[in-house]
Amino acid sequence: MSESKSSSSVLENPADARVLKVAILGFGTVGASVARILCDVQPRGLELTHIFNRNVARKRVDWLSCPVMWSEDAEQVLHSDAGIIVELAGGLDPAGKWIRTALEAGKSVVTANKKLIAAHGVELEQLAASRGGQLLYGAAVAGGIPVIPGLRQGLAGDKCNRIEGILNGTCNFILSKMEAGAEFAEALQEAQRLGFAEADPTEDVAGYDARAKLTILSRIALGAEIEFEQVPAGSIVPIGAIDFAYARELKCTIRQISRAQLSSESSGAGTGIPRVQATVGPMLVPEASPFAWSRGTENMVIVTGKYGGDTVFSGHGAGGHPTAVAVVSDLMAMAHGSRAVAVASQRATVTGDLSLRHYIRFIVKDRPGIVAEIAGGLARQGINIGALLQRPGYPEDRLPFVVTVEPCSTSALKRALDEVGKLDCLIEAPLQLQILEPESPIG
Ligand SMILES: NC(=O)c1ccc[n+]([C@@H]2O[C@H](COP(=O)([O-])OP(=O)(O)OC[C@H]3O[C@@H](n4cnc5c(N)ncnc54)[C@H](OP(=O)(O)O)[C@@H]3O)[C@@H](O)[C@H]2O)c1
């Protein structure tokens, strides 16, 4: 194996002056921050040698501390003497093709690409192992928070059965602004102005970004390989100021929560295929929950282990510098010859069905008998109302009120709301949110 291609430790012998050459593909927010940290920290055993980007001339900077080859030819960089390829362009293609080419050549790869790892992580890790390289992606979930290394090293000795988290900083920023009184559109605009939200925020607000991350965590924490399209994702767009007012009355607030837990039932008689209860969406969280303390673009992940109990990770889940810290940490782990603990995982099926209390907000044109009709529809599915809340001061032709229901399956509630949703008094479709209990049952 040539010196520059070796991804085993270059630091085992302090007298060993070999370095691993590093090529960055994608010199955007994170790529530039990685280069900045490498130049600043100058980690032993690593040398930045190549930077690739399309139209590279406009990307050149004058602060690099070492000679670097700037290129707009990906193949040239992939076939260079760089031993580690750092993929920071994002997206499935051509990033996936570049990573496969690098791994096939026996190089190691570091990436922050959650989309690609959620969709093809298993296959790419197998490819890396078969060619003697490594694939690390500590930055792919929760940016600068070491959740993935924490799971792979610090918690590898536990048997994790549940993972819950605030995995999308954009949604957390918007919802914590709304908690402080802003309307959704205003909070979104501010997030866009500050660079926390894309011009098209769908990936974030609809929960798609978070469920890609949940898919990755499910595999690493629970050993369960799930397909992200199977995870039900709820949007934060229908949440209004009124929901925060009612949540407060219930001593709760609202956060976008991603949640996966191993079910005690397998996927079918005798199949032995594990089943994962997984869902992403806005939920009511008790004010006493650590999730309620998470504000702005922060991320937070709580891992529940059979032996170790709850472990909380929190911090900056995104941004160039925090994310680059995770990338550089992966690079340094490679330079030090650390091998991630191999994750034993198997295919699992997903169900979004969880037995939890729910919050249901109705907006109606008032008339006698509405509550009895709603209660009837719920009762026909065996669902009991826990509380009824109606704040004064709203017009009778657009009256918001809330019912909370005792723990019931998501599917029974959907059937009830399909029926109740046909009532002529409804001005808009009922909004239902799960209520996250501190001790939400496992299994
Ligand atoms: N930003 C964060 O906070 C964050 C957090 C966690 C993970 N990540 C992940 O990190 C990765 C990079 O994110 P980022 O925020 O740094 O994105 P970014 O600012 O858009 O940077 C991507 C860079 O890659 C270049 N690029 C994209 N496609 C290319 C192609 N086909 N050929 C050549 N160059 C290409 C872009 O060039 P142009 O300038 O020409 O478009 C840009 O310079 C993504 O996978 C993202 O999901 C980001």
CSV table of C-alpha atoms and ligand atoms in Angstrom, one decimal:
chain,number,residue,atom,x,y,z
A,1,MET,CA,0.0,0.0,0.0
A,2,SER,CA,1.5,3.4,-0.9
A,3,GLU,CA,2.1,5.9,1.9
A,4,SER,CA,-0.4,8.4,0.7
A,5,LYS,CA,-3.2,5.8,0.2
A,6,SER,CA,-2.8,4.2,3.7
A,7,SER,CA,-5.7,5.0,6.0
A,8,SER,CA,-4.2,3.1,8.9
A,9,SER,CA,-2.5,5.1,11.6
A,10,VAL,CA,0.3,7.4,10.6
A,11,LEU,CA,0.8,8.3,14.2
A,12,GLU,CA,1.6,5.0,15.8
A,13,ASN,CA,5.3,5.8,15.8
A,14,PRO,CA,5.9,9.5,16.7
A,15,ALA,CA,9.0,9.4,14.6
A,16,ASP,CA,6.9,8.5,11.6
A,17,ALA,CA,6.7,11.6,9.5
A,18,ARG,CA,4.2,10.2,7.0
A,19,VAL,CA,1.1,12.2,6.3
A,20,LEU,CA,-2.3,11.3,4.9
A,21,LYS,CA,-3.1,13.6,2.0
A,22,VAL,CA,-6.6,15.0,2.1
A,23,ALA,CA,-8.7,16.1,-0.9
A,24,ILE,CA,-11.9,18.2,-0.4
A,25,LEU,CA,-14.7,17.7,-2.9
A,26,GLY,CA,-17.1,20.7,-2.6
A,27,PHE,CA,-15.7,24.0,-1.3
A,28,GLY,CA,-18.9,25.5,0.1
A,29,THR,CA,-19.9,26.4,3.6
A,30,VAL,CA,-18.6,23.2,5.3
A,31,GLY,CA,-15.8,22.5,2.8
A,32,ALA,CA,-14.3,26.0,3.4
A,33,SER,CA,-14.6,25.6,7.2
A,34,VAL,CA,-12.8,22.2,7.0
A,35,ALA,CA,-10.0,23.8,5.1
A,36,ARG,CA,-9.9,26.7,7.6
A,37,ILE,CA,-9.6,24.3,10.6
A,38,LEU,CA,-7.0,22.1,8.9
A,39,CYS,CA,-4.9,25.2,8.2
A,40,ASP,CA,-5.4,26.6,11.7
A,41,VAL,CA,-5.1,23.5,13.8
A,42,GLN,CA,-2.6,21.6,11.5
A,43,PRO,CA,-3.5,18.2,12.9
A,44,ARG,CA,-0.5,15.9,12.9
A,45,GLY,CA,-0.5,13.3,10.2
A,46,LEU,CA,-2.9,15.2,7.9
A,47,GLU,CA,-2.2,17.5,4.9
A,48,LEU,CA,-4.7,19.2,2.7
A,49,THR,CA,-3.5,18.7,-0.8
A,50,HIS,CA,-6.5,19.1,-3.2
A,51,ILE,CA,-9.6,21.1,-3.4
A,52,PHE,CA,-12.2,20.4,-6.1
A,53,ASN,CA,-15.3,22.4,-7.0
A,54,ARG,CA,-17.0,23.4,-10.3
A,55,ASN,CA,-16.0,26.8,-11.6
A,56,VAL,CA,-13.1,26.6,-9.1
A,57,ALA,CA,-11.6,30.0,-9.9
A,58,ARG,CA,-14.3,31.8,-7.9
A,59,LYS,CA,-13.6,29.6,-4.9
A,60,ARG,CA,-9.9,30.3,-4.5
A,61,VAL,CA,-8.9,31.8,-1.2
A,62,ASP,CA,-5.6,33.3,-0.1
A,63,TRP,CA,-5.5,32.0,3.5
A,64,LEU,CA,-4.4,28.4,2.9
A,65,SER,CA,-1.2,27.6,4.9
A,66,CYS,CA,0.0,24.9,2.5
A,67,PRO,CA,0.3,24.5,-1.3
A,68,VAL,CA,-3.0,23.0,-2.6
A,69,MET,CA,-4.0,21.9,-6.0
A,70,TRP,CA,-7.3,23.6,-7.1
A,71,SER,CA,-9.2,21.5,-9.6
A,72,GLU,CA,-12.6,21.4,-11.4
A,73,ASP,CA,-11.9,17.8,-12.6
A,74,ALA,CA,-13.3,15.3,-10.0
A,75,GLU,CA,-11.7,12.3,-11.7
A,76,GLN,CA,-8.3,13.9,-11.6
A,77,VAL,CA,-8.6,14.4,-7.8
A,78,LEU,CA,-10.1,10.9,-7.2
A,79,HIS,CA,-7.2,9.4,-9.0
A,80,SER,CA,-4.6,11.6,-7.3
A,81,ASP,CA,-2.3,10.5,-4.5
A,82,ALA,CA,-4.8,11.8,-1.9
A,83,GLY,CA,-5.5,9.0,0.6
A,84,ILE,CA,-8.7,10.5,2.1
A,85,ILE,CA,-11.5,12.0,0.1
A,86,VAL,CA,-13.7,14.5,2.0
A,87,GLU,CA,-17.0,14.7,0.1
A,88,LEU,CA,-18.8,18.0,1.0
A,89,ALA,CA,-20.8,18.7,-2.2
A,90,GLY,CA,-24.0,17.1,-0.9
A,91,GLY,CA,-26.8,15.3,-2.8
A,92,LEU,CA,-27.1,11.8,-4.1
A,93,ASP,CA,-25.3,12.4,-7.5
A,94,PRO,CA,-22.5,12.8,-8.4
A,95,ALA,CA,-21.4,12.6,-4.8
A,96,GLY,CA,-22.4,8.9,-4.6
A,97,LYS,CA,-20.4,8.1,-7.7
A,98,TRP,CA,-17.3,10.0,-6.4
A,99,ILE,CA,-17.5,8.2,-3.0
A,100,ARG,CA,-17.8,4.7,-4.7
A,101,THR,CA,-14.8,5.5,-7.0
A,102,ALA,CA,-12.7,6.6,-4.0
A,103,LEU,CA,-13.7,3.5,-1.9
A,104,GLU,CA,-13.1,1.1,-4.8
A,105,ALA,CA,-9.6,2.5,-5.1
A,106,GLY,CA,-9.0,1.7,-1.5
A,107,LYS,CA,-9.1,5.3,-0.3
A,108,SER,CA,-11.0,6.3,2.8
A,109,VAL,CA,-13.9,8.8,2.7
A,110,VAL,CA,-15.3,11.3,5.2
A,111,THR,CA,-18.6,12.9,4.4
A,112,ALA,CA,-21.4,15.0,5.9
A,113,ASN,CA,-23.9,13.8,3.3
A,114,LYS,CA,-26.9,12.6,5.3
A,115,LYS,CA,-29.1,12.1,2.2
A,116,LEU,CA,-26.5,9.7,0.7
A,117,ILE,CA,-25.7,7.9,3.9
A,118,ALA,CA,-29.4,7.4,4.8
A,119,ALA,CA,-30.1,5.9,1.3
A,120,HIS,CA,-26.8,4.0,0.7
A,121,GLY,CA,-24.8,3.9,3.9
A,122,VAL,CA,-24.9,0.1,4.4
A,123,GLU,CA,-23.7,-0.6,0.9
A,124,LEU,CA,-21.0,2.1,1.0
A,125,GLU,CA,-19.7,0.8,4.4
A,126,GLN,CA,-19.5,-2.7,3.0
A,127,LEU,CA,-17.6,-1.4,0.0
A,128,ALA,CA,-15.2,0.4,2.2
A,129,ALA,CA,-14.6,-2.6,4.4
A,130,SER,CA,-14.1,-4.9,1.3
A,131,ARG,CA,-11.4,-2.6,-0.1
A,132,GLY,CA,-9.6,-1.9,3.2
A,133,GLY,CA,-10.7,1.8,3.5
A,134,GLN,CA,-13.0,3.5,5.9
A,135,LEU,CA,-16.1,5.6,5.6
A,136,LEU,CA,-16.8,8.0,8.4
A,137,TYR,CA,-19.8,10.4,8.5
A,138,GLY,CA,-19.8,11.8,12.0
A,139,ALA,CA,-21.1,15.2,10.6
A,140,ALA,CA,-24.1,13.7,8.8
A,141,VAL,CA,-26.3,13.8,11.9
A,142,ALA,CA,-26.5,16.8,14.3
A,143,GLY,CA,-23.6,18.6,12.7
A,144,GLY,CA,-21.0,19.4,15.4
A,145,ILE,CA,-22.6,17.2,18.1
A,146,PRO,CA,-20.7,13.9,18.4
A,147,VAL,CA,-23.8,11.7,18.3
A,148,ILE,CA,-22.5,9.2,15.8
A,149,PRO,CA,-19.0,8.8,17.4
A,150,GLY,CA,-20.7,8.8,20.8
A,151,LEU,CA,-23.0,5.9,19.7
A,152,ARG,CA,-20.2,4.0,17.9
A,153,GLN,CA,-17.7,4.3,20.7
A,154,GLY,CA,-19.1,5.5,24.0
A,155,LEU,CA,-22.4,3.7,23.9
A,156,ALA,CA,-21.4,0.7,21.8
A,157,GLY,CA,-21.4,-1.4,25.0
A,158,ASP,CA,-25.1,-0.7,25.7
A,159,LYS,CA,-28.2,-2.2,24.1
A,160,CYS,CA,-30.0,0.9,22.8
A,161,ASN,CA,-33.7,0.6,22.4
A,162,ARG,CA,-34.8,4.1,21.7
A,163,ILE,CA,-33.5,7.3,20.2
A,164,GLU,CA,-35.3,10.6,20.2
A,165,GLY,CA,-34.1,13.9,19.0
A,166,ILE,CA,-34.4,17.4,17.7
A,167,LEU,CA,-32.5,16.8,14.5
A,168,ASN,CA,-33.4,19.8,12.4
A,169,GLY,CA,-32.1,23.2,13.5
A,170,THR,CA,-34.3,25.1,11.0
A,171,CYS,CA,-37.5,23.7,12.5
A,172,ASN,CA,-36.2,24.2,16.0
A,173,PHE,CA,-35.4,27.9,15.2
A,174,ILE,CA,-38.8,28.4,13.7
A,175,LEU,CA,-40.7,26.7,16.6
A,176,SER,CA,-38.8,28.4,19.3
A,177,LYS,CA,-39.4,31.8,17.6
A,178,MET,CA,-43.1,30.9,17.5
A,179,GLU,CA,-43.0,29.9,21.2
A,180,ALA,CA,-41.8,33.5,21.8
A,181,GLY,CA,-44.8,34.9,19.9
A,182,ALA,CA,-43.9,34.9,16.2
A,183,GLU,CA,-46.2,33.5,13.5
A,184,PHE,CA,-44.9,30.7,11.3
A,185,ALA,CA,-44.3,32.9,8.2
A,186,GLU,CA,-42.4,35.6,10.2
A,187,ALA,CA,-40.2,33.0,11.9
A,188,LEU,CA,-39.5,31.3,8.5
A,189,GLN,CA,-38.5,34.6,6.9
A,190,GLU,CA,-36.1,35.4,9.8
A,191,ALA,CA,-34.6,31.9,9.4
A,192,GLN,CA,-34.1,32.5,5.7
A,193,ARG,CA,-32.6,36.0,6.3
A,194,LEU,CA,-30.1,34.5,8.8
A,195,GLY,CA,-29.2,31.7,6.4
A,196,PHE,CA,-30.8,28.9,8.6
A,197,ALA,CA,-33.4,28.0,6.0
A,198,GLU,CA,-33.3,27.4,2.3
A,199,ALA,CA,-35.3,29.5,-0.2
A,200,ASP,CA,-37.4,26.4,-0.6
A,201,PRO,CA,-37.7,25.1,3.0
A,202,THR,CA,-39.7,22.0,2.2
A,203,GLU,CA,-37.0,19.4,3.1
A,204,ASP,CA,-36.7,20.9,6.6
A,205,VAL,CA,-40.3,21.9,7.5
A,206,ALA,CA,-41.9,18.8,6.1
A,207,GLY,CA,-39.6,16.6,8.2
A,208,TYR,CA,-37.7,14.9,5.3
A,209,ASP,CA,-34.3,16.1,6.4
A,210,ALA,CA,-34.9,14.9,10.0
A,211,ARG,CA,-36.1,11.4,8.8
A,212,ALA,CA,-33.0,10.9,6.8
A,213,LYS,CA,-31.0,11.6,9.9
A,214,LEU,CA,-33.3,9.3,12.0
A,215,THR,CA,-32.7,6.5,9.5
A,216,ILE,CA,-29.0,6.8,10.1
A,217,LEU,CA,-29.4,6.9,13.8
A,218,SER,CA,-31.8,3.9,13.8
A,219,ARG,CA,-29.1,1.8,12.1
A,220,ILE,CA,-26.3,2.9,14.4
A,221,ALA,CA,-28.2,3.0,17.7
A,222,LEU,CA,-30.8,0.3,17.2
A,223,GLY,CA,-29.1,-1.9,14.7
A,224,ALA,CA,-32.2,-1.5,12.5
A,225,GLU,CA,-31.9,-0.7,8.8
A,226,ILE,CA,-35.0,1.1,7.8
A,227,GLU,CA,-36.0,3.0,4.6
A,228,PHE,CA,-36.5,6.6,5.2
A,229,GLU,CA,-39.5,6.8,2.9
A,230,GLN,CA,-41.3,4.5,5.3
A,231,VAL,CA,-41.0,6.8,8.3
A,232,PRO,CA,-44.1,9.0,8.6
A,233,ALA,CA,-43.1,12.7,8.5
A,234,GLY,CA,-45.4,15.4,9.7
A,235,SER,CA,-45.0,19.1,8.7
A,236,ILE,CA,-44.6,22.0,11.1
A,237,VAL,CA,-46.4,24.3,8.6
A,238,PRO,CA,-49.9,23.9,10.1
A,239,ILE,CA,-48.7,24.9,13.6
A,240,GLY,CA,-50.1,28.3,14.6
A,241,ALA,CA,-49.7,30.7,17.6
A,242,ILE,CA,-52.9,29.2,18.9
A,243,ASP,CA,-51.2,25.8,19.3
A,244,PHE,CA,-48.5,27.3,21.5
A,245,ALA,CA,-51.2,29.0,23.6
A,246,TYR,CA,-53.0,25.7,24.2
A,247,ALA,CA,-49.7,23.8,24.6
A,248,ARG,CA,-48.8,26.2,27.4
A,249,GLU,CA,-52.1,25.5,29.1
A,250,LEU,CA,-51.1,21.8,29.1
A,251,LYS,CA,-47.6,22.8,30.5
A,252,CYS,CA,-46.0,21.8,27.2
A,253,THR,CA,-44.4,23.4,24.2
A,254,ILE,CA,-44.0,22.2,20.6
A,255,ARG,CA,-40.9,20.9,19.0
A,256,GLN,CA,-40.1,18.8,15.9
A,257,ILE,CA,-39.2,15.4,17.3
A,258,SER,CA,-37.7,12.5,15.5
A,259,ARG,CA,-38.3,9.2,17.3
A,260,ALA,CA,-37.4,5.5,16.7
A,261,GLN,CA,-37.7,2.7,19.1
A,262,LEU,CA,-37.5,-1.1,18.8
A,263,SER,CA,-40.9,-2.7,19.1
A,264,SER,CA,-41.4,-5.8,21.2
A,265,GLU,CA,-43.3,-7.3,18.2
A,266,SER,CA,-41.4,-8.6,15.2
A,267,SER,CA,-42.7,-7.8,11.6
A,268,GLY,CA,-44.7,-11.0,11.3
A,269,ALA,CA,-45.1,-14.4,12.7
A,270,GLY,CA,-41.9,-16.3,12.5
A,271,THR,CA,-40.1,-13.8,10.3
A,272,GLY,CA,-37.7,-12.7,13.1
A,273,ILE,CA,-37.4,-9.3,11.3
A,274,PRO,CA,-37.4,-6.5,13.9
A,275,ARG,CA,-40.0,-3.8,13.8
A,276,VAL,CA,-39.2,-0.2,14.5
A,277,GLN,CA,-41.8,2.4,15.7
A,278,ALA,CA,-40.5,5.5,14.0
A,279,THR,CA,-42.0,8.9,13.3
A,280,VAL,CA,-41.0,12.5,12.7
A,281,GLY,CA,-43.1,15.6,13.2
A,282,PRO,CA,-44.2,18.4,15.5
A,283,MET,CA,-45.1,17.1,19.0
A,284,LEU,CA,-46.1,18.5,22.3
A,285,VAL,CA,-43.2,18.1,24.7
A,286,PRO,CA,-43.6,18.8,28.5
A,287,GLU,CA,-42.0,22.0,29.7
A,288,ALA,CA,-39.9,19.9,32.0
A,289,SER,CA,-38.4,17.9,29.1
A,290,PRO,CA,-34.9,18.7,28.0
A,291,PHE,CA,-36.3,19.1,24.5
A,292,ALA,CA,-38.2,22.1,25.7
A,293,TRP,CA,-35.0,23.8,26.7
A,294,SER,CA,-33.5,23.4,23.2
A,295,ARG,CA,-33.9,26.7,21.4
A,296,GLY,CA,-32.7,28.3,18.2
A,297,THR,CA,-30.8,26.1,15.8
A,298,GLU,CA,-29.7,23.7,18.6
A,299,ASN,CA,-30.0,20.0,18.1
A,300,MET,CA,-30.6,17.5,20.9
A,301,VAL,CA,-30.5,13.7,20.9
A,302,ILE,CA,-31.5,11.4,23.8
A,303,VAL,CA,-30.4,7.8,23.6
A,304,THR,CA,-32.0,5.3,25.9
A,305,GLY,CA,-30.0,2.2,26.7
A,306,LYS,CA,-31.1,-1.0,28.5
A,307,TYR,CA,-28.1,-0.8,30.8
A,308,GLY,CA,-27.0,2.9,30.8
A,309,GLY,CA,-30.4,4.6,30.8
A,310,ASP,CA,-30.7,8.0,29.1
A,311,THR,CA,-27.8,9.8,27.6
A,312,VAL,CA,-28.3,13.4,26.2
A,313,PHE,CA,-26.3,15.0,23.5
A,314,SER,CA,-26.9,18.6,22.6
A,315,GLY,CA,-25.2,21.6,20.9
A,316,HIS,CA,-24.9,23.2,17.5
A,317,GLY,CA,-26.4,20.8,15.0
A,318,ALA,CA,-25.4,22.8,11.9
A,319,GLY,CA,-23.3,25.6,10.5
A,320,GLY,CA,-20.0,25.6,8.7
A,321,HIS,CA,-17.6,25.6,11.7
A,322,PRO,CA,-19.5,23.1,14.0
A,323,THR,CA,-20.1,20.7,11.1
A,324,ALA,CA,-16.4,21.0,10.0
A,325,VAL,CA,-15.3,20.2,13.5
A,326,ALA,CA,-17.0,16.8,13.2
A,327,VAL,CA,-15.4,16.3,9.7
A,328,VAL,CA,-11.9,17.1,11.0
A,329,SER,CA,-12.5,14.9,14.0
A,330,ASP,CA,-13.2,12.0,11.6
A,331,LEU,CA,-10.0,12.8,9.7
A,332,MET,CA,-8.0,12.9,12.9
A,333,ALA,CA,-9.5,9.5,14.0
A,334,MET,CA,-8.3,8.1,10.7
A,335,ALA,CA,-4.9,9.6,11.1
A,336,HIS,CA,-4.7,8.0,14.5
A,337,GLY,CA,-5.7,4.7,13.2
A,338,SER,CA,-8.9,4.5,15.2
A,339,ARG,CA,-11.4,2.0,13.8
A,340,ALA,CA,-15.1,2.6,14.4
A,341,VAL,CA,-16.8,-0.2,16.2
A,342,ALA,CA,-18.5,-2.2,13.5
A,343,VAL,CA,-22.3,-1.9,13.8
A,344,ALA,CA,-24.2,-5.1,13.5
A,345,SER,CA,-27.5,-4.2,11.8
A,346,GLN,CA,-30.3,-5.9,10.0
A,347,ARG,CA,-33.2,-5.0,7.9
A,348,ALA,CA,-36.3,-3.9,9.9
A,349,THR,CA,-39.8,-2.8,9.0
A,350,VAL,CA,-41.3,0.5,10.1
A,351,THR,CA,-44.5,1.3,11.8
A,352,GLY,CA,-45.7,4.8,12.6
A,353,ASP,CA,-48.2,3.4,15.1
A,354,LEU,CA,-47.4,4.5,18.6
A,355,SER,CA,-49.7,4.4,21.6
A,356,LEU,CA,-49.5,7.9,23.0
A,357,ARG,CA,-51.7,10.7,24.2
A,358,HIS,CA,-52.6,13.1,21.4
A,359,TYR,CA,-53.5,16.8,21.1
A,360,ILE,CA,-56.2,17.6,18.5
A,361,ARG,CA,-57.0,21.1,17.6
A,362,PHE,CA,-60.2,21.9,15.8
A,363,ILE,CA,-61.3,25.2,14.1
A,364,VAL,CA,-65.1,25.2,13.7
A,365,LYS,CA,-68.0,27.4,12.9
A,366,ASP,CA,-69.8,27.2,16.2
A,367,ARG,CA,-73.2,25.5,16.5
A,368,PRO,CA,-74.8,23.3,19.2
A,369,GLY,CA,-73.7,19.6,19.5
A,370,ILE,CA,-70.2,19.8,18.0
A,371,VAL,CA,-68.4,18.4,21.0
A,372,ALA,CA,-70.8,15.5,21.3
A,373,GLU,CA,-70.4,14.6,17.6
A,374,ILE,CA,-66.6,14.7,17.9
A,375,ALA,CA,-66.7,12.6,21.2
A,376,GLY,CA,-68.9,10.1,19.4
A,377,GLY,CA,-66.5,9.8,16.5
A,378,LEU,CA,-63.6,9.2,18.9
A,379,ALA,CA,-65.6,6.8,21.0
A,380,ARG,CA,-66.5,4.6,18.0
A,381,GLN,CA,-62.7,3.9,17.7
A,382,GLY,CA,-62.4,3.3,21.5
A,383,ILE,CA,-60.7,6.6,22.1
A,384,ASN,CA,-61.4,8.5,25.3
A,385,ILE,CA,-61.2,12.3,25.7
A,386,GLY,CA,-58.8,13.4,28.4
A,387,ALA,CA,-59.4,17.2,28.4
A,388,LEU,CA,-61.3,19.8,26.5
A,389,LEU,CA,-59.8,23.3,26.3
A,390,GLN,CA,-61.5,26.4,24.8
A,391,ARG,CA,-59.9,29.8,25.2
A,392,PRO,CA,-62.3,32.8,25.2
A,393,GLY,CA,-62.2,35.7,22.8
A,394,TYR,CA,-62.4,34.0,19.3
A,395,PRO,CA,-65.1,34.7,16.8
A,396,GLU,CA,-67.9,32.1,16.6
A,397,ASP,CA,-67.4,31.5,12.9
A,398,ARG,CA,-63.7,30.6,13.4
A,399,LEU,CA,-63.6,29.1,16.9
A,400,PRO,CA,-60.5,27.1,17.9
A,401,PHE,CA,-60.7,24.5,20.6
A,402,VAL,CA,-58.6,21.5,21.6
A,403,VAL,CA,-59.2,18.0,22.9
A,404,THR,CA,-56.6,15.8,24.3
A,405,VAL,CA,-57.1,12.1,24.1
A,406,GLU,CA,-55.9,9.2,26.3
A,407,PRO,CA,-53.2,6.9,24.9
A,408,CYS,CA,-54.5,5.4,21.6
A,409,SER,CA,-52.8,4.1,18.5
A,410,THR,CA,-52.1,6.5,15.7
A,411,SER,CA,-54.0,4.4,13.3
A,412,ALA,CA,-57.2,4.3,15.5
A,413,LEU,CA,-57.0,8.1,15.8
A,414,LYS,CA,-56.6,8.5,12.0
A,415,ARG,CA,-59.8,6.4,11.5
A,416,ALA,CA,-61.6,8.6,14.0
A,417,LEU,CA,-60.4,11.8,12.5
A,418,ASP,CA,-61.3,10.6,8.9
A,419,GLU,CA,-64.9,10.4,10.2
A,420,VAL,CA,-64.9,13.5,12.4
A,421,GLY,CA,-63.1,15.4,9.6
A,422,LYS,CA,-66.3,15.2,7.5
A,423,LEU,CA,-68.4,17.3,10.0
A,424,ASP,CA,-69.9,20.3,8.2
A,425,CYS,CA,-68.8,22.7,11.1
A,426,LEU,CA,-65.1,22.2,10.4
A,427,ILE,CA,-63.3,25.3,8.9
A,428,GLU,CA,-60.1,23.4,8.4
A,429,ALA,CA,-58.8,19.8,8.9
A,430,PRO,CA,-58.2,18.9,12.5
A,431,LEU,CA,-54.5,19.1,13.6
A,432,GLN,CA,-53.3,16.2,15.7
A,433,LEU,CA,-50.0,16.1,17.5
A,434,GLN,CA,-48.5,13.4,19.6
A,435,ILE,CA,-47.8,14.3,23.2
A,436,LEU,CA,-44.4,13.1,24.2
A,437,GLU,CA,-44.5,11.7,27.7
A,438,PRO,CA,-41.3,11.6,29.7
A,439,GLU,CA,-41.9,7.9,30.2
A,440,SER,CA,-43.4,7.1,26.8
A,441,PRO,CA,-43.6,3.4,26.8
A,442,ILE,CA,-41.2,1.2,24.8
A,443,GLY,CA,-42.6,-1.8,23.0
B,1,LIG,N1,-24.2,23.5,6.2
B,1,LIG,C1,-24.5,22.8,7.2
B,1,LIG,O1,-24.7,23.4,8.3
B,1,LIG,C2,-24.4,21.3,7.2
B,1,LIG,C3,-24.6,20.6,8.4
B,1,LIG,C4,-24.6,19.2,8.3
B,1,LIG,C5,-24.3,18.5,7.1
B,1,LIG,N2,-24.1,19.3,6.0
B,1,LIG,C6,-23.9,18.6,4.8
B,1,LIG,O2,-22.6,19.0,4.3
B,1,LIG,C7,-22.6,18.9,2.8
B,1,LIG,C8,-22.2,20.3,2.3
B,1,LIG,O3,-23.1,21.2,2.8
B,1,LIG,P1,-22.8,22.8,2.6
B,1,LIG,O4,-23.7,23.5,3.5
B,1,LIG,O5,-21.3,23.1,2.7
B,1,LIG,O6,-23.2,23.0,1.1
B,1,LIG,P2,-22.8,24.2,0.1
B,1,LIG,O7,-22.5,25.4,0.8
B,1,LIG,O8,-23.9,24.3,-0.9
B,1,LIG,O9,-21.5,23.6,-0.6
B,1,LIG,C9,-21.5,22.6,-1.5
B,1,LIG,C10,-20.3,22.9,-2.4
B,1,LIG,O10,-20.2,21.9,-3.3
B,1,LIG,C11,-20.1,22.4,-4.7
B,1,LIG,N3,-20.8,21.4,-5.5
B,1,LIG,C12,-22.1,20.9,-5.4
B,1,LIG,N4,-22.3,20.1,-6.4
B,1,LIG,C13,-21.3,20.0,-7.2
B,1,LIG,C14,-21.0,19.4,-8.4
B,1,LIG,N5,-21.8,18.5,-9.0
B,1,LIG,N6,-19.8,19.6,-8.9
B,1,LIG,C15,-18.9,20.4,-8.4
B,1,LIG,N7,-19.1,21.1,-7.2
B,1,LIG,C16,-20.3,20.9,-6.7
B,1,LIG,C17,-20.9,23.7,-4.6
B,1,LIG,O11,-20.5,24.5,-5.7
B,1,LIG,P3,-21.4,25.8,-6.1
B,1,LIG,O12,-21.0,26.9,-5.2
B,1,LIG,O13,-21.0,26.0,-7.5
B,1,LIG,O14,-22.8,25.4,-6.0
B,1,LIG,C18,-20.5,24.2,-3.3
B,1,LIG,O15,-19.3,24.9,-3.3
B,1,LIG,C19,-24.0,18.5,2.4
B,1,LIG,O16,-24.1,17.1,2.3
B,1,LIG,C20,-24.9,18.9,3.7
B,1,LIG,O17,-26.0,18.1,3.8
B,1,LIG,C21,-24.2,20.6,6.0
